[in-house]
Amino acid sequence: MRGDRLRLYSKLSIAPAIAALCLSALYPFLFSLRLSFTDATTYNFTDVKWVGLRNYLYVARDPGLLYSLFFTLFFACVVVIIELVLGYAIALLFDRGFPGRQIMVTLMLVPIVVAPMVYGLSFRLMLNSFIGIIPYYLDRMGITVDFFGSTWSSIATLVVIDVVQWTSFVFIILYSALQNFPPELREAALVDGASWLEAVRYVVTPVLKPTLWIAGILRFVDALKVFDTVFMTTGGGPGNATSSLSIELYNRTFNQFRLGEMAAFSVVVLLVVSLLLKPTSDRLEASYRD
Amino acid sequence: MCCRRMTVLILVLAMLFCAGTSAARVTLTMQVRSGPEGDASRKLVELWNQTKAKDAGFEVEQVDTTRSGYYTSVNNALFSGAPKPDIFLSYSNFTALYATNNLVVDLTDRFNDPTKYPYDKKDWYPVALELAQYKGRLYALPTDTNTYLLYYRKDLISKPPETWEELYEVAKQFTAKYNPKSPTKYGITFYGIRDESLAMFWFQIFKSYGGEFFDDKGNPTLNSPAGVTALSWVARVVKEGLVPPDITTYEYSQVYSALQSGQVAMGINWDAAYSGLMDPKESPLVAGKMAAALLPGVKGPDGKIRRAHNVHDLYFVINKNSAHIDEAFQFIAWATSSPEALRAYTEAGCSPPHFSIANDPEILKKFPSFALRQEAIVKYGYIEPHVPEWPELKDKLLSYLVKGWVGQLSPKDALDQACAEIARALGKK
């Protein structure tokens, strides 16, 4: 009886969260799914017609949309790898301790609290050929850098902007984990003659693996949504070279009013990302069990 | 004790009275794009609130919105059916879209009613009102009619180029890569970011080469020889490095900054840039050295230069769902047509489409570009297709244009693909 009551209270206590999730995620998804099988645009929204799989066929054949999907996956993988390596390295450095460390930890959080739109706009101004502070000082050192002149330079610049902003996020997760790392494990390795680097490689990193995975997954999911910095800097250009999923969705939904087609694209993206994340979350579960 | 209670009672009644009167006062909300038009509109709003609001019984409050994605935010707000803002600054690209979707108020009857619109209708540029009409009905009142101008360093270039080929040669002469003695780093700059203004800039080259948007059957013809030549011209200029390398991030502000820096010999930008570039406080490096000219064109067999200046309006529209349509019309009619508002708007650096403004000697003395702008609009102006799908079609074109000019696609392929997309969107093969 007591157990039944406890189970009932448990269910009731998470009911508001489930309701909020249904309202904010499930309902919009089902609405979008329905739209994806119609010819909906902003003009005919109240009088849509069923078109079956036509929108999905359009998505499968449209080179612009397919490019944005592959570009976004590529971008997310690159920034996550760089941010994990850098964030981990900085966290290890901070873990060793130095004077003023606490103040530096606080300063490391500054990039995360700046709105991505503001970040993007700031970089657009800082990298401008004529009024940008970065080209100015590079020029004085005799260095000329092309930040947005070509496809690859634009992609590289966006990667750098993302890394500058979000490495701190990875850092703070890993630094917190390192602060809670059992010191006796590290000390035992050092007593056995391992160097600091060997201790990190063979003792610290295996224990921190689940945390590294979590940091990686969180950043990956976030990087897939990249919009603000791209919108404020390249706008998806040159051409569509840096047109991420969100940029392409934004342009075709709000500037071209193609609701049905973009709803189908959203569903496809959701399926692709779910398929990608499934093995990752399985692996994460396995590493916890280990 | 009794005195204290009376004091409290009086205070409460006074507060209620104030709240009541403020609740009774109507405040219209107007959404405007930040930048020169936002600054100028704010002068109008201040003038109205100071001089007219009391008699009219309502005030106006301006909300500035970022330039990036501005029109998208306006259209979303209108489609959403929200009653606020009451007034939007929008532009003539969307007239047909607004009309066919019943998003904004039809102003025709109010405009033709002398009690509601007591201003001189003949003072308008005819093309300005034409851009705000769809199938004979008026849907907006223009604040500005704009076109592009060629800005150039008159201290370096004695005569502005008349044709696109001449512009190319002059730009090369003033690009340090080809002429180490050049006083400027780059010869020319213009729009490059994925934005409708980029398409509007390119259309001018396209039209001057004799291009047409559609044939008689409604098929897109942007990939005609005129289109390929026009896109090839831009591709050549970009490929040869006559423009800044980050040009694909350039919109109005970046082109303006580039000209202000004195590192670019010429630039193609909106006429709104003129007053700032000539102002020693705003552009200390180049004020006094800049001049403006008509855009280059193409020399015909008769020796005449065929130019094409894109003409569009910025205008005020009234939200169909506004609770104060009559008040909104009263304000926008005053703001776009009364002598004091026109003067205030002009003094703020914008360009109302009225003959009285462009022909006023005092204004011409202060803003000499107005004569040039009027010539460009009235003599060489063209307007884009006035169809509901046009915003969508233009957006489809944008990626292909930039692909063509940064070399991701050849100009022919870029325009062929653009036309195929547009034809598909129109339901044509």
XYZ file of C-alpha atoms in Angstrom:
719
model
C 0.000 0.000 0.000
C 2.744 2.352 1.012
C 4.711 1.303 -2.062
C 1.680 2.012 -4.307
C 1.278 5.448 -2.808
C 4.973 6.144 -3.311
C 4.750 5.103 -6.951
C 1.684 7.296 -7.433
C 3.428 10.304 -5.885
C 6.472 9.658 -8.083
C 4.316 9.682 -11.180
C 2.426 12.782 -10.075
C 5.624 14.642 -9.320
C 7.015 14.158 -12.822
C 3.635 14.714 -14.498
C 4.113 18.513 -14.884
C 7.488 17.935 -16.535
C 5.981 15.353 -18.897
C 3.130 17.732 -19.699
C 5.585 20.552 -20.434
C 7.622 18.225 -22.632
C 4.514 17.140 -24.546
C 3.440 20.725 -25.039
C 6.832 22.102 -26.012
C 8.222 19.161 -27.971
C 5.732 16.431 -28.784
C 2.876 18.617 -30.029
C 5.070 20.794 -32.310
C 6.709 17.642 -33.666
C 3.370 16.020 -34.506
C 2.145 19.288 -36.046
C 5.308 19.512 -38.109
C 4.970 15.880 -39.147
C 1.463 16.564 -40.417
C 2.657 19.688 -42.289
C 5.410 17.647 -43.953
C 2.806 15.706 -45.946
C 1.087 18.851 -47.230
C 1.805 21.656 -49.710
C 1.721 24.238 -46.895
C 3.169 27.685 -47.493
C 2.551 30.850 -45.523
C -0.078 31.928 -48.041
C -2.229 28.789 -48.090
C -1.868 27.821 -44.440
C -5.582 27.564 -43.835
C -6.221 25.559 -46.979
C -3.449 22.979 -47.333
C -3.605 19.870 -49.517
C -2.219 16.417 -48.844
C 0.734 15.651 -51.155
C 2.006 12.401 -49.683
C 5.751 11.893 -49.872
C 6.372 14.666 -52.434
C 8.146 16.914 -49.915
C 10.407 14.072 -48.804
C 11.358 13.336 -52.391
C 12.125 17.042 -52.860
C 14.364 17.004 -49.781
C 16.181 13.868 -50.963
C 16.908 15.441 -54.333
C 17.669 19.051 -53.395
C 21.453 19.536 -53.482
C 21.289 22.690 -51.324
C 19.522 20.925 -48.473
C 21.734 17.855 -48.670
C 24.817 20.055 -48.654
C 23.599 21.907 -45.557
C 23.091 18.577 -43.777
C 26.594 17.335 -44.592
C 28.187 20.699 -43.899
C 26.535 20.900 -40.494
C 27.620 17.372 -39.561
C 31.158 18.129 -40.719
C 31.199 21.433 -38.829
C 29.854 19.835 -35.654
C 32.428 17.017 -35.738
C 35.349 19.398 -36.315
C 34.416 21.898 -33.594
C 33.596 19.190 -31.060
C 36.932 17.421 -31.556
C 38.887 20.687 -31.264
C 36.883 21.894 -28.264
C 37.220 18.568 -26.450
C 40.987 18.477 -26.929
C 41.492 22.136 -26.049
C 38.957 22.144 -23.206
C 40.519 19.033 -21.675
C 44.053 20.395 -22.020
C 43.083 23.682 -20.363
C 41.184 21.840 -17.603
C 44.265 19.692 -16.877
C 46.443 22.782 -16.800
C 44.092 24.512 -14.381
C 43.906 21.354 -12.271
C 47.646 21.535 -11.679
C 47.051 24.882 -10.018
C 48.694 28.269 -10.336
C 48.385 31.646 -8.646
C 45.149 33.416 -9.508
C 43.498 30.228 -10.726
C 40.080 31.010 -9.251
C 39.922 34.375 -11.015
C 40.976 32.745 -14.268
C 38.244 30.128 -13.931
C 35.677 32.935 -13.678
C 37.156 34.708 -16.694
C 37.015 31.475 -18.659
C 33.230 31.539 -18.300
C 32.847 34.944 -19.972
C 32.582 33.669 -23.586
C 29.709 31.345 -22.661
C 27.532 34.080 -21.205
C 27.741 36.302 -24.293
C 24.761 35.837 -26.624
C 25.858 34.044 -29.824
C 24.257 36.793 -31.985
C 26.369 39.411 -30.243
C 29.391 37.168 -30.616
C 28.811 36.798 -34.323
C 28.305 40.516 -34.850
C 31.426 41.321 -32.821
C 33.539 38.979 -34.897
C 32.079 40.351 -38.128
C 33.235 43.811 -37.055
C 36.570 42.640 -35.646
C 37.412 40.751 -38.845
C 36.308 43.461 -41.297
C 39.091 44.324 -43.769
C 38.864 48.058 -43.099
C 37.644 48.644 -39.575
C 38.467 45.303 -37.986
C 40.958 45.297 -35.128
C 42.320 41.832 -35.963
C 43.263 42.511 -39.618
C 44.728 45.836 -38.467
C 47.203 44.264 -36.060
C 47.932 41.353 -38.389
C 48.677 43.846 -41.143
C 51.102 45.660 -38.885
C 52.915 42.355 -38.367
C 53.034 41.887 -42.127
C 50.479 39.064 -42.086
C 47.537 39.038 -44.481
C 44.736 36.631 -43.652
C 41.680 36.039 -45.777
C 38.888 35.411 -43.285
C 35.793 35.291 -45.481
C 37.115 35.419 -49.032
C 36.671 31.789 -49.982
C 34.695 28.702 -49.013
C 37.392 27.122 -46.873
C 38.538 30.346 -45.248
C 34.929 31.132 -44.289
C 34.460 27.647 -42.821
C 37.759 27.879 -40.943
C 36.821 31.295 -39.539
C 33.460 29.995 -38.327
C 35.200 27.027 -36.688
C 37.588 29.379 -34.880
C 34.706 31.604 -33.698
C 32.844 28.577 -32.370
C 35.944 27.174 -30.662
C 36.707 30.526 -29.016
C 33.199 30.717 -27.596
C 32.467 27.152 -26.588
C 35.777 25.646 -25.466
C 34.992 27.228 -22.097
C 31.852 25.121 -21.861
C 33.831 21.897 -22.282
C 36.500 23.231 -19.945
C 34.105 23.902 -17.080
C 32.518 20.438 -17.324
C 35.889 18.678 -17.336
C 37.451 20.977 -14.736
C 34.559 20.234 -12.348
C 35.080 16.493 -12.947
C 38.812 16.841 -12.291
C 38.125 18.682 -9.042
C 36.154 15.619 -7.888
C 38.715 13.119 -9.147
C 39.952 10.795 -6.349
C 43.483 12.086 -5.628
C 44.681 8.716 -4.327
C 44.364 7.193 -7.822
C 46.654 9.794 -9.308
C 49.057 9.615 -6.372
C 49.263 5.822 -6.671
C 50.299 6.161 -10.313
C 52.897 8.777 -9.485
C 54.290 6.657 -6.641
C 54.604 3.753 -9.115
C 56.856 5.943 -11.266
C 54.396 7.226 -13.863
C 54.991 10.715 -15.204
C 52.244 13.343 -15.058
C 51.393 12.722 -18.708
C 51.279 8.944 -18.214
C 49.048 9.415 -15.177
C 46.717 11.540 -17.274
C 46.706 9.028 -20.104
C 46.360 5.777 -18.196
C 44.584 6.801 -15.004
C 42.715 10.100 -15.300
C 41.351 9.862 -18.831
C 39.777 6.380 -18.510
C 37.964 7.486 -15.371
C 36.850 10.711 -17.017
C 35.662 8.999 -20.183
C 31.916 9.237 -19.372
C 32.332 12.956 -18.648
C 34.208 13.445 -21.891
C 31.400 11.676 -23.746
C 28.769 13.837 -22.084
C 30.654 17.018 -22.898
C 31.094 15.814 -26.459
C 27.424 14.885 -26.929
C 26.195 18.153 -25.455
C 28.470 20.176 -27.704
C 27.640 18.042 -30.744
C 23.910 18.551 -30.342
C 24.476 22.255 -29.801
C 26.839 22.574 -32.778
C 24.234 20.967 -35.026
C 21.962 23.911 -34.260
C 24.552 26.554 -35.216
C 22.715 29.608 -36.517
C 23.521 32.890 -34.797
C 27.224 33.181 -35.591
C 26.730 32.022 -39.198
C 23.792 34.392 -39.694
C 25.669 37.404 -38.353
C 28.953 36.737 -40.199
C 28.618 34.985 -43.563
C 24.834 34.694 -43.808
C 25.455 31.180 -45.126
C 27.773 32.357 -47.897
C 29.814 32.625 -49.943
C 27.101 31.072 -52.103
C 25.851 28.427 -49.698
C 29.289 27.306 -48.514
C 28.536 27.881 -44.837
C 24.801 27.349 -45.002
C 24.064 25.237 -41.950
C 20.834 23.322 -41.416
C 19.345 26.134 -39.376
C 20.313 28.798 -41.916
C 18.825 26.808 -44.779
C 15.671 26.114 -42.769
C 15.382 29.776 -41.812
C 15.819 31.048 -45.379
C 13.427 28.608 -46.983
C 10.801 28.850 -44.254
C 10.730 32.581 -43.574
C 12.002 34.066 -46.834
C 10.565 31.521 -49.258
C 7.562 30.490 -47.105
C 7.936 26.765 -47.907
C 6.475 25.307 -44.717
C 5.601 21.832 -45.969
C 8.980 21.169 -47.563
C 10.893 22.457 -44.562
C 8.754 20.440 -42.171
C 9.777 17.349 -44.161
C 13.410 18.449 -43.968
C 13.134 18.874 -40.190
C 11.792 15.339 -39.834
C 14.641 13.964 -41.952
C 17.206 15.861 -39.871
C 15.662 14.536 -36.662
C 15.923 10.965 -37.953
C 19.541 11.409 -39.064
C 20.615 12.950 -35.773
C 18.769 10.292 -33.744
C 20.500 7.546 -35.717
C 23.867 9.219 -35.111
C 23.312 9.732 -31.412
C 21.935 6.268 -30.653
C 25.298 4.428 -30.791
C 26.863 7.305 -28.865
C 24.389 7.063 -26.004
C 24.726 3.243 -26.011
C 28.470 3.653 -25.690
C 28.035 6.138 -22.897
C 25.835 3.704 -21.012
C 28.399 0.962 -21.553
C 31.218 3.122 -20.198
C 29.159 3.873 -17.058
C 28.653 0.163 -16.560
C 32.410 -0.350 -16.918
C -5.246 60.306 12.298
C -8.094 61.652 10.232
C -5.691 63.945 8.324
C -3.396 61.018 7.618
C -6.268 58.937 6.241
C -7.424 61.828 4.072
C -3.901 62.277 2.705
C -3.641 58.607 1.843
C -7.066 58.674 0.220
C -6.184 61.699 -1.893
C -2.921 60.100 -2.951
C -4.660 56.876 -3.959
C -7.301 58.768 -5.912
C -4.621 60.798 -7.655
C -2.773 57.629 -8.624
C -5.953 56.061 -9.947
C -6.708 59.190 -11.928
C -3.234 59.186 -13.492
C -3.494 55.502 -14.315
C -6.919 56.079 -15.761
C -5.866 58.963 -17.979
C -2.769 57.126 -19.143
C -4.865 54.072 -19.909
C -7.236 56.266 -21.918
C -4.372 57.784 -23.981
C -3.714 55.753 -27.099
C -0.144 54.870 -27.996
C 0.588 53.462 -31.408
C 3.587 51.201 -31.816
C 5.682 51.534 -34.921
C 8.398 49.015 -35.885
C 11.306 50.449 -37.871
C 14.624 49.098 -39.062
C 17.682 50.412 -37.216
C 20.051 52.526 -39.265
C 19.504 55.794 -41.158
C 15.779 55.181 -41.647
C 15.331 54.346 -37.974
C 17.146 57.487 -36.899
C 15.116 59.635 -39.286
C 11.797 58.059 -38.255
C 12.623 58.763 -34.640
C 12.773 62.477 -35.511
C 9.269 62.190 -36.960
C 7.986 60.396 -33.891
C 9.509 63.007 -31.593
C 8.051 65.811 -33.685
C 4.605 64.222 -33.664
C 4.629 63.563 -29.934
C 5.764 67.123 -29.214
C 3.492 69.019 -31.594
C 0.551 66.881 -32.729
C -0.093 64.141 -30.191
C -2.150 66.241 -27.797
C -4.660 67.419 -30.426
C -4.770 64.084 -32.191
C -5.283 62.189 -28.921
C -2.578 59.624 -29.469
C 1.171 59.237 -29.265
C 3.555 57.088 -31.241
C 6.236 54.859 -29.850
C 9.016 53.588 -32.107
C 10.591 50.159 -31.771
C 13.896 49.713 -33.600
C 14.694 46.251 -34.917
C 18.018 44.973 -36.173
C 18.710 45.237 -39.905
C 19.623 41.547 -40.225
C 16.472 39.653 -41.058
C 14.347 42.776 -40.517
C 11.805 42.123 -43.265
C 11.482 38.513 -42.211
C 10.506 39.687 -38.735
C 7.982 42.149 -40.202
C 6.367 39.515 -42.410
C 6.242 36.994 -39.578
C 4.538 39.548 -37.344
C 1.984 40.350 -40.039
C 1.287 36.698 -40.839
C 0.927 35.897 -37.132
C -2.095 38.192 -36.901
C -0.864 39.979 -33.779
C -2.471 43.410 -33.314
C 0.830 45.111 -32.454
C 2.863 46.823 -33.809
C 0.268 49.025 -35.467
C 2.628 50.374 -38.123
C 5.579 48.745 -39.819
C 8.274 50.147 -41.992
C 8.488 47.709 -44.888
C 9.406 47.833 -48.524
C 7.846 47.570 -51.928
C 9.179 44.070 -52.620
C 6.232 42.841 -50.586
C 3.301 44.931 -51.858
C 1.747 42.135 -53.874
C 2.352 39.636 -51.055
C 0.654 41.886 -48.498
C -2.253 42.645 -50.819
C -3.028 39.057 -51.844
C -2.759 37.779 -48.282
C -4.776 40.623 -46.761
C -2.059 41.461 -44.249
C -2.163 45.249 -44.338
C -4.882 47.858 -44.560
C -6.048 49.018 -48.002
C -5.458 52.757 -47.816
C -7.097 53.746 -51.090
C -10.345 55.153 -49.729
C -8.658 57.055 -46.924
C -6.019 58.392 -49.341
C -8.737 59.679 -51.663
C -10.721 61.286 -48.850
C -9.578 64.917 -48.504
C -10.680 65.020 -44.879
C -8.375 62.135 -44.063
C -5.579 62.936 -46.516
C -5.447 66.754 -46.880
C -2.074 66.847 -48.653
C -0.982 67.428 -52.255
C -1.160 64.124 -54.125
C 0.632 65.554 -57.164
C 3.748 66.103 -55.107
C 4.499 62.362 -55.085
C 6.837 60.738 -57.588
C 4.376 58.654 -59.616
C 6.671 55.619 -59.420
C 6.680 55.848 -55.609
C 2.915 55.431 -55.416
C 2.968 52.806 -58.160
C 5.297 50.671 -56.029
C 2.857 50.871 -53.130
C -0.114 49.795 -55.248
C -1.354 46.417 -56.375
C -4.094 46.100 -58.957
C -4.994 49.745 -58.570
C -5.315 49.714 -54.771
C -2.922 51.530 -52.446
C -1.461 49.583 -49.536
C 1.257 51.800 -48.139
C 2.563 55.337 -47.970
C 6.215 55.672 -49.037
C 8.787 57.265 -46.754
C 11.740 56.906 -49.122
C 12.213 55.987 -52.715
C 15.697 54.700 -53.046
C 18.149 53.761 -55.679
C 21.813 52.913 -55.847
C 24.441 55.485 -56.725
C 28.078 55.156 -57.697
C 30.259 56.824 -55.070
C 33.773 57.667 -56.148
C 36.834 59.577 -55.004
C 36.705 62.753 -57.043
C 40.224 63.642 -55.926
C 41.492 60.494 -57.689
C 38.976 60.007 -60.506
C 38.260 63.097 -62.580
C 35.350 61.596 -64.545
C 33.192 58.759 -63.196
C 33.054 55.673 -65.452
C 30.067 55.593 -67.805
C 30.043 51.902 -68.693
C 30.673 48.688 -66.770
C 33.793 48.064 -68.824
C 35.139 51.503 -67.954
C 34.343 50.822 -64.300
C 36.364 47.604 -64.476
C 39.368 49.447 -65.976
C 39.230 52.264 -63.433
C 38.809 49.779 -60.565
C 41.883 47.887 -61.739
C 43.865 51.089 -61.867
C 43.049 51.745 -58.213
C 43.707 48.241 -56.907
C 47.102 47.952 -55.223
C 47.553 44.372 -56.448
C 47.774 45.651 -60.055
C 49.054 49.134 -59.372
C 51.427 49.309 -56.387
C 51.319 53.095 -56.632
C 47.562 53.156 -56.153
C 46.520 55.372 -53.232
C 43.696 52.931 -52.488
C 43.845 49.232 -51.727
C 40.825 48.211 -53.795
C 39.112 49.697 -56.787
C 35.461 48.979 -56.066
C 33.133 47.570 -53.458
C 29.445 46.635 -53.401
C 26.937 44.324 -51.719
C 27.963 40.697 -51.349
C 26.046 39.170 -48.457
C 23.094 36.883 -49.072
C 20.431 39.566 -48.843
C 17.746 40.896 -51.217
C 19.797 44.064 -51.762
C 22.434 41.903 -53.430
C 19.903 40.799 -56.040
C 18.725 44.397 -56.471
C 22.310 45.527 -57.073
C 22.894 42.812 -59.685
C 19.567 43.424 -61.452
C 20.848 46.889 -62.396
C 23.744 45.394 -64.323
C 21.426 42.768 -65.799
C 18.832 45.309 -66.941
C 21.450 47.646 -68.390
C 22.639 44.754 -70.584
C 19.080 44.488 -71.851
C 17.897 41.643 -69.631
C 14.255 40.936 -68.807
C 12.998 38.975 -65.805
C 10.360 36.927 -67.639
C 9.334 36.226 -71.199
C 5.788 36.628 -72.586
C 4.791 33.214 -71.294
C 6.002 33.969 -67.770
C 9.153 31.837 -67.955
C 12.178 33.253 -66.108
C 14.868 34.604 -68.466
C 17.591 35.579 -66.012
C 19.902 33.114 -67.821
C 19.674 35.018 -71.107
C 22.932 36.283 -72.687
C 22.352 39.565 -70.833
C 22.220 37.696 -67.527
C 25.331 35.661 -68.225
C 27.236 38.791 -69.270
C 26.098 40.669 -66.177
C 27.050 37.865 -63.798
C 30.357 37.325 -65.620
C 31.212 40.972 -65.074
C 30.807 40.621 -61.318
C 32.604 37.260 -61.253
C 35.566 38.787 -63.079
C 35.789 41.753 -60.707
C 35.652 39.458 -57.660
C 38.034 36.833 -59.065
C 40.646 39.413 -60.025
C 40.627 40.862 -56.522
C 39.403 44.347 -57.394
C 37.057 44.127 -54.392
C 37.814 43.518 -50.697
C 38.316 39.778 -50.014
C 35.524 39.636 -47.415
C 32.956 41.140 -49.787
C 30.585 38.213 -49.268
C 29.867 39.616 -45.789
C 29.106 43.110 -47.080
C 25.791 44.848 -46.811
C 25.026 48.582 -46.465
C 27.131 49.203 -43.345
C 30.206 47.369 -44.610
C 30.174 49.082 -48.035
C 29.735 52.403 -46.208
C 32.658 51.684 -43.829
C 34.861 50.628 -46.719
C 34.236 53.950 -48.469
C 34.717 55.867 -45.216
C 38.096 54.220 -44.683
C 39.461 55.807 -47.850
C 40.888 52.445 -48.909
C 38.414 51.878 -51.733
C 38.231 54.158 -54.762
C 34.600 53.497 -55.692
C 31.534 51.896 -54.202
C 27.964 51.152 -55.216
C 25.605 51.778 -52.330
C 22.224 53.227 -51.527
C 21.619 56.958 -51.943
C 21.142 57.182 -48.162
C 24.917 56.891 -47.815
C 25.515 60.234 -49.495
C 25.045 62.636 -46.588
C 27.214 60.602 -44.206
C 30.053 60.254 -46.682
C 30.088 64.007 -47.253
C 29.943 64.854 -43.546
C 33.366 65.726 -42.092
C 32.266 64.590 -38.618
C 31.079 61.200 -39.803
C 33.639 60.552 -42.545
C 36.708 62.628 -41.683
C 39.008 60.689 -44.002
C 36.971 61.165 -47.161
C 34.542 64.068 -46.665
C 35.219 66.616 -49.365
C 36.837 63.937 -51.536
C 33.740 61.885 -52.348
C 31.220 62.453 -55.107
C 28.263 60.512 -56.454
C 27.218 59.681 -59.997
C 24.687 57.677 -61.936
C 25.455 53.997 -62.228
C 27.413 52.943 -65.290
C 25.507 51.303 -68.123
C 26.031 49.806 -71.532
C 26.740 51.874 -74.610
C 24.244 51.171 -77.358
C 24.894 51.274 -81.113
C 23.541 54.845 -81.116
C 26.232 55.859 -78.629
C 23.724 56.408 -75.818
C 24.370 54.803 -72.449
C 21.588 52.463 -71.334
C 21.481 52.632 -67.555
C 19.157 50.877 -65.151
C 18.538 52.114 -61.643
C 16.636 49.849 -59.284
C 13.817 51.794 -57.700
C 12.057 50.693 -54.587
C 10.140 52.276 -51.750
C 10.544 52.056 -48.075
C 7.067 52.639 -46.792
C 4.729 52.545 -43.849
C 2.044 49.883 -43.800
C -0.755 49.542 -41.257
C -1.259 46.203 -39.591
C -4.641 44.787 -40.633
C -5.241 43.688 -37.046
C -4.378 47.022 -35.462
C -7.015 48.371 -33.091
C -6.261 51.952 -34.183
C -6.344 52.005 -37.967
C -7.673 55.558 -38.337
C -5.065 56.930 -35.920
C -2.339 54.970 -37.703
C -3.397 56.414 -41.054
C -3.496 59.919 -39.629
C 0.083 59.507 -38.418
C 1.568 57.961 -41.555
C -0.226 60.487 -43.783
C 1.291 63.320 -41.729
C 4.714 61.619 -41.550
C 4.967 61.049 -45.304
C 3.265 64.138 -46.658
C 3.128 67.169 -44.358
C 5.717 69.880 -45.111
C 7.150 69.916 -41.576
C 7.520 66.124 -41.448
C 9.079 65.950 -44.903
C 11.578 68.614 -43.962
C 12.455 66.899 -40.670
C 12.851 63.545 -42.428
C 15.033 65.065 -45.133
C 17.185 66.948 -42.630
C 17.766 63.594 -40.919
C 19.380 62.326 -44.130
C 16.596 60.368 -45.805
C 14.991 60.876 -49.173
C 11.214 61.282 -49.386
C 9.814 60.842 -52.928
C 8.343 64.314 -53.308
C 9.041 66.858 -56.020
C 8.755 69.711 -53.514
C 11.690 68.283 -51.584
C 13.935 67.407 -54.525
C 13.331 70.793 -56.179
C 13.670 72.933 -53.054
C 16.793 75.141 -53.538
C 17.565 75.217 -49.813
C 17.456 71.428 -49.590
C 19.441 71.012 -52.782
C 22.113 73.271 -51.334
C 22.397 70.996 -48.304
C 21.793 67.706 -50.131
C 23.060 68.118 -53.688
C 22.599 64.382 -54.306
C 18.820 64.838 -54.461
C 18.976 66.150 -58.008
C 21.077 63.173 -59.025
C 18.793 60.765 -57.195
C 15.721 62.250 -58.851
C 17.330 61.891 -62.272
C 18.266 58.283 -61.537
C 14.769 57.378 -60.341
C 12.649 59.321 -62.787
C 14.785 58.947 -65.941
C 16.478 55.533 -65.500
C 14.414 53.807 -62.852
C 12.798 50.398 -63.336
C 10.693 48.429 -60.903
C 10.875 44.727 -60.222
C 7.985 42.356 -61.052
C 4.955 43.107 -58.908
C 3.824 39.559 -58.188
C 3.082 37.888 -54.845
C 5.734 35.211 -55.375
C 8.499 37.723 -56.108
C 10.073 37.774 -52.592
C 10.334 33.976 -52.683
C 11.735 33.910 -56.217
C 14.293 36.575 -55.429
C 15.421 34.642 -52.361
C 15.876 31.517 -54.479
C 18.081 33.502 -56.849
C 20.412 34.816 -54.126
C 22.522 31.722 -53.450
C 23.051 31.129 -57.154
C 24.120 34.702 -57.783
C 26.844 34.527 -55.145
C 27.892 31.047 -56.286
C 28.296 32.503 -59.746
C 30.362 35.371 -58.637
C 32.698 33.578 -56.223
C 33.332 30.880 -58.799
C 31.522 27.939 -57.173
C 29.545 27.712 -60.404
C 30.089 29.236 -63.810
C 27.790 32.246 -64.402
C 25.824 30.254 -67.013
C 25.335 27.249 -64.722
C 24.438 29.461 -61.779
C 21.732 31.265 -63.726
C 20.450 28.090 -65.409
C 20.000 26.474 -62.012
C 18.417 29.622 -60.613
C 15.921 29.734 -63.476
C 15.110 26.047 -63.025
C 14.369 26.661 -59.311
C 12.256 29.686 -60.098
C 10.346 27.889 -62.843
C 9.671 24.994 -60.495
C 8.386 27.378 -57.834
C 6.059 28.942 -60.411
C 4.826 25.511 -61.444
C 6.416 25.791 -64.861
C 8.748 23.317 -66.584
